Amino acid sequence: MFATRRPASQYPVLPTALEAEEYNMGHPNRGKCVIFNNRVRLPPAVHTPSPLHGYFEPHTKLSERRGTDLDAENLYLRFRELGFDSTVHHNMSSRQMLAELKSLGSQDYTHDDCFVCCILTHGDRDVLYATDGKFPVDSVMEPFRGDVCPTLLGKPKLFFVQVSSHGGGGNGAPLGAPGLSAGMQGGTFLYPLSYLVVGME
C-alpha cells in the first residue's frame, strides 16, 4: 500500500537549502536516538518473557547475541553525551518494533536537528529479525520518508544497523534495502544521504 501524498502546502519549509554543504544543526534540540537491542536467549522448559529477558522464538532458530547489551549501553551513553534524547528497547517482536517505528514517524520533529535509529539484531540480505521472525529492512525507514514525516524533511535521518548472520556463526551477511544503491567501504554499506549504515559482525 502506497503512502498518501500530502498537498505541497502541508510540507514545512526546508531547514537547509538544497545546495547547502552542511545541515542546519541549530534547532533547540539535537534530536531523538532510539536503540533496538535484540539479545535474547533460548527459553527453558517453562519461561515467561519479560522486557529484558525474552528469547528468540524456537521456529526462528536464532542464537543469543552475546555482547550486544554492552554495545547498546555504549550507544546510549555516547548519544546522550552528544545531546540526544536516547531510549533503548530490548527484545521486541516484529510487531512491537514496527509499531514503535510507526509511532516515532508520527511525532513532531520541528525543533529537532536530526533523528537517529540504531538496531542491533540478527539479519540477512534485505531483512532484519525480531524475536518472532523477520521483516524487511525498508520497513524500518518507511515511517520517516519526507511525505510521511514532514517535520524531518531536509534533516539528517541516520540508521545504524549491526547484524549477526542468521546462522549465528558471526561472519555476518550483506544487507540491503530495495531501491537504494550502496557503495562498499571497509565492510560497511554506505547508502545515499547518510541514510543507512550497516555494520556486520
GROMACS .gro file of C-alpha atoms in nm:
model
  201
    1MET     CA    1   0.000   0.000   0.000
    2PHE     CA    2   0.141   0.338  -0.102
    3ALA     CA    3   0.156   0.627   0.142
    4THR     CA    4  -0.082   0.912   0.067
    5ARG     CA    5   0.099   1.215  -0.069
    6ARG     CA    6   0.041   1.540   0.116
    7PRO     CA    7  -0.053   1.864  -0.062
    8ALA     CA    8   0.250   2.089  -0.115
    9SER     CA    9   0.105   2.342   0.130
   10GLN     CA   10   0.136   2.090   0.414
   11TYR     CA   11   0.512   2.049   0.382
   12PRO     CA   12   0.731   2.263   0.610
   13VAL     CA   13   0.995   2.499   0.475
   14LEU     CA   14   1.320   2.305   0.434
   15PRO     CA   15   1.556   2.384   0.725
   16THR     CA   16   1.855   2.356   0.490
   17ALA     CA   17   1.888   2.481   0.133
   18LEU     CA   18   1.912   2.204  -0.127
   19GLU     CA   19   2.254   2.329  -0.242
   20ALA     CA   20   2.392   2.368   0.113
   21GLU     CA   21   2.703   2.171   0.209
   22GLU     CA   22   2.604   2.146   0.577
   23TYR     CA   23   2.281   2.067   0.760
   24ASN     CA   24   2.122   2.321   0.992
   25MET     CA   25   2.212   2.193   1.339
   26GLY     CA   26   2.090   2.499   1.525
   27HIS     CA   27   1.748   2.377   1.638
   28PRO     CA   28   1.661   2.383   2.011
   29ASN     CA   29   1.700   2.002   2.041
   30ARG     CA   30   1.965   1.773   1.897
   31GLY     CA   31   1.704   1.502   1.840
   32LYS     CA   32   1.599   1.152   1.937
   33CYS     CA   33   1.820   0.843   1.935
   34VAL     CA   34   1.622   0.519   1.953
   35ILE     CA   35   1.809   0.191   2.005
   36PHE     CA   36   1.655  -0.151   1.943
   37ASN     CA   37   1.864  -0.423   2.107
   38ASN     CA   38   1.775  -0.787   2.042
   39ARG     CA   39   1.994  -1.017   2.250
   40VAL     CA   40   1.755  -1.273   2.398
   41ARG     CA   41   1.825  -1.636   2.475
   42LEU     CA   42   1.660  -1.970   2.411
   43PRO     CA   43   1.382  -2.041   2.662
   44PRO     CA   44   1.398  -2.304   2.934
   45ALA     CA   45   1.112  -2.555   2.953
   46VAL     CA   46   0.894  -2.307   3.140
   47HIS     CA   47   0.957  -1.942   3.075
   48THR     CA   48   0.762  -1.619   3.090
   49PRO     CA   49   0.918  -1.348   2.872
   50SER     CA   50   0.985  -1.009   3.024
   51PRO     CA   51   1.109  -0.691   2.853
   52LEU     CA   52   1.472  -0.762   2.941
   53HIS     CA   53   1.474  -1.142   2.945
   54GLY     CA   54   1.290  -1.276   2.643
   55TYR     CA   55   1.400  -1.517   2.374
   56PHE     CA   56   1.401  -1.568   2.000
   57GLU     CA   57   1.106  -1.795   1.932
   58PRO     CA   58   1.220  -2.154   1.859
   59HIS     CA   59   1.099  -2.156   1.496
   60THR     CA   60   1.345  -1.875   1.410
   61LYS     CA   61   1.644  -2.093   1.509
   62LEU     CA   62   1.829  -1.777   1.612
   63SER     CA   63   2.103  -1.782   1.874
   64GLU     CA   64   2.161  -1.546   2.164
   65ARG     CA   65   2.360  -1.235   2.066
   66ARG     CA   66   2.610  -1.216   2.349
   67GLY     CA   67   2.787  -0.885   2.400
   68THR     CA   68   2.511  -0.679   2.239
   69ASP     CA   69   2.394  -0.536   2.573
   70LEU     CA   70   2.730  -0.362   2.615
   71ASP     CA   71   2.706  -0.224   2.261
   72ALA     CA   72   2.357  -0.090   2.334
   73GLU     CA   73   2.471   0.069   2.660
   74ASN     CA   74   2.769   0.235   2.491
   75LEU     CA   75   2.548   0.371   2.212
   76TYR     CA   76   2.300   0.503   2.467
   77LEU     CA   77   2.570   0.679   2.669
   78ARG     CA   78   2.757   0.820   2.369
   79PHE     CA   79   2.447   0.967   2.206
   80ARG     CA   80   2.342   1.111   2.543
   81GLU     CA   81   2.683   1.280   2.559
   82LEU     CA   82   2.615   1.422   2.212
   83GLY     CA   83   2.293   1.578   2.336
   84PHE     CA   84   2.040   1.327   2.207
   85ASP     CA   85   1.727   1.214   2.389
   86SER     CA   86   1.822   0.844   2.395
   87THR     CA   87   1.597   0.542   2.452
   88VAL     CA   88   1.672   0.168   2.445
   89HIS     CA   89   1.416  -0.104   2.364
   90HIS     CA   90   1.512  -0.464   2.444
   91ASN     CA   91   1.397  -0.786   2.277
   92MET     CA   92   1.093  -0.673   2.080
   93SER     CA   93   0.878  -0.874   1.841
   94SER     CA   94   0.849  -0.753   1.481
   95ARG     CA   95   0.501  -0.616   1.554
   96GLN     CA   96   0.633  -0.422   1.854
   97MET     CA   97   0.932  -0.285   1.663
   98LEU     CA   98   0.731  -0.176   1.360
   99ALA     CA   99   0.461  -0.023   1.581
  100GLU     CA  100   0.724   0.175   1.771
  101LEU     CA  101   0.885   0.293   1.446
  102LYS     CA  102   0.545   0.399   1.312
  103SER     CA  103   0.479   0.589   1.634
  104LEU     CA  104   0.818   0.760   1.609
  105GLY     CA  105   0.745   0.857   1.249
  106SER     CA  106   0.422   1.028   1.353
  107GLN     CA  107   0.590   1.258   1.606
  108ASP     CA  108   0.673   1.627   1.562
  109TYR     CA  109   1.044   1.693   1.500
  110THR     CA  110   1.009   2.063   1.420
  111HIS     CA  111   1.253   2.163   1.694
  112ASP     CA  112   1.500   1.876   1.640
  113ASP     CA  113   1.822   1.878   1.437
  114CYS     CA  114   1.800   1.516   1.325
  115PHE     CA  115   1.688   1.162   1.407
  116VAL     CA  116   1.896   0.853   1.488
  117CYS     CA  117   1.789   0.487   1.497
  118CYS     CA  118   2.022   0.202   1.596
  119ILE     CA  119   1.924  -0.164   1.551
  120LEU     CA  120   2.131  -0.447   1.699
  121THR     CA  121   1.995  -0.785   1.593
  122HIS     CA  122   2.023  -1.082   1.357
  123GLY     CA  123   1.987  -1.018   0.985
  124ASP     CA  124   2.009  -1.150   0.629
  125ARG     CA  125   2.004  -0.976   0.293
  126ASP     CA  126   1.720  -0.721   0.287
  127VAL     CA  127   1.571  -0.844   0.618
  128LEU     CA  128   1.616  -0.800   0.992
  129TYR     CA  129   1.499  -1.035   1.267
  130ALA     CA  130   1.295  -0.956   1.575
  131THR     CA  131   1.224  -1.212   1.847
  132ASP     CA  132   0.944  -1.371   1.644
  133GLY     CA  133   1.080  -1.360   1.290
  134LYS     CA  134   1.196  -1.138   1.005
  135PHE     CA  135   1.075  -0.814   0.849
  136PRO     CA  136   1.201  -0.605   0.552
  137VAL     CA  137   1.480  -0.353   0.606
  138ASP     CA  138   1.293  -0.086   0.414
  139SER     CA  139   1.000  -0.105   0.659
  140VAL     CA  140   1.235   0.049   0.917
  141MET     CA  141   1.286   0.363   0.709
  142GLU     CA  142   0.937   0.390   0.559
  143PRO     CA  143   0.783   0.587   0.851
  144PHE     CA  144   1.049   0.859   0.816
  145ARG     CA  145   1.009   0.944   0.447
  146GLY     CA  146   0.956   1.313   0.383
  147ASP     CA  147   0.598   1.264   0.266
  148VAL     CA  148   0.515   1.060   0.577
  149CYS     CA  149   0.711   1.251   0.843
  150PRO     CA  150   0.729   1.608   0.709
  151THR     CA  151   0.899   1.760   1.015
  152LEU     CA  152   1.211   1.552   0.936
  153LEU     CA  153   1.212   1.666   0.573
  154GLY     CA  154   1.556   1.807   0.485
  155LYS     CA  155   1.707   1.683   0.814
  156PRO     CA  156   1.958   1.400   0.869
  157LYS     CA  157   1.793   1.064   0.937
  158LEU     CA  158   2.065   0.824   1.048
  159PHE     CA  159   2.013   0.448   1.072
  160PHE     CA  160   2.290   0.232   1.219
  161VAL     CA  161   2.230  -0.141   1.187
  162GLN     CA  162   2.458  -0.402   1.345
  163VAL     CA  163   2.364  -0.751   1.236
  164SER     CA  164   2.475  -1.101   1.326
  165SER     CA  165   2.427  -1.357   1.050
  166HIS     CA  166   2.109  -1.565   1.064
  167GLY     CA  167   2.312  -1.879   1.117
  168GLY     CA  168   2.475  -1.731   1.425
  169GLY     CA  169   2.827  -1.801   1.304
  170GLY     CA  170   2.937  -1.442   1.349
  171ASN     CA  171   3.052  -1.387   0.990
  172GLY     CA  172   2.768  -1.150   0.906
  173ALA     CA  173   2.569  -1.120   0.588
  174PRO     CA  174   2.531  -0.846   0.326
  175LEU     CA  175   2.228  -0.634   0.397
  176GLY     CA  176   2.048  -0.413   0.151
  177ALA     CA  177   1.736  -0.208   0.110
  178PRO     CA  178   1.537  -0.230  -0.214
  179GLY     CA  179   1.561   0.074  -0.436
  180LEU     CA  180   1.879   0.211  -0.280
  181SER     CA  181   2.220   0.187  -0.440
  182ALA     CA  182   2.504   0.128  -0.200
  183GLY     CA  183   2.879   0.168  -0.202
  184MET     CA  184   3.102  -0.068  -0.007
  185GLN     CA  185   3.378   0.073   0.213
  186GLY     CA  186   3.569  -0.144   0.456
  187GLY     CA  187   3.291  -0.388   0.542
  188THR     CA  188   3.027  -0.120   0.581
  189PHE     CA  189   2.747  -0.044   0.337
  190LEU     CA  190   2.701   0.331   0.294
  191TYR     CA  191   2.369   0.446   0.150
  192PRO     CA  192   2.299   0.785  -0.009
  193LEU     CA  193   2.215   1.090   0.204
  194SER     CA  194   2.374   0.938   0.518
  195TYR     CA  195   2.056   0.736   0.541
  196LEU     CA  196   2.169   0.389   0.640
  197VAL     CA  197   2.496   0.246   0.768
  198VAL     CA  198   2.512  -0.130   0.812
  199GLY     CA  199   2.788  -0.296   1.014
  200MET     CA  200   2.845  -0.672   1.003
  201GLU     CA  201   2.987  -0.877   1.286
   0.00000   0.00000   0.00000
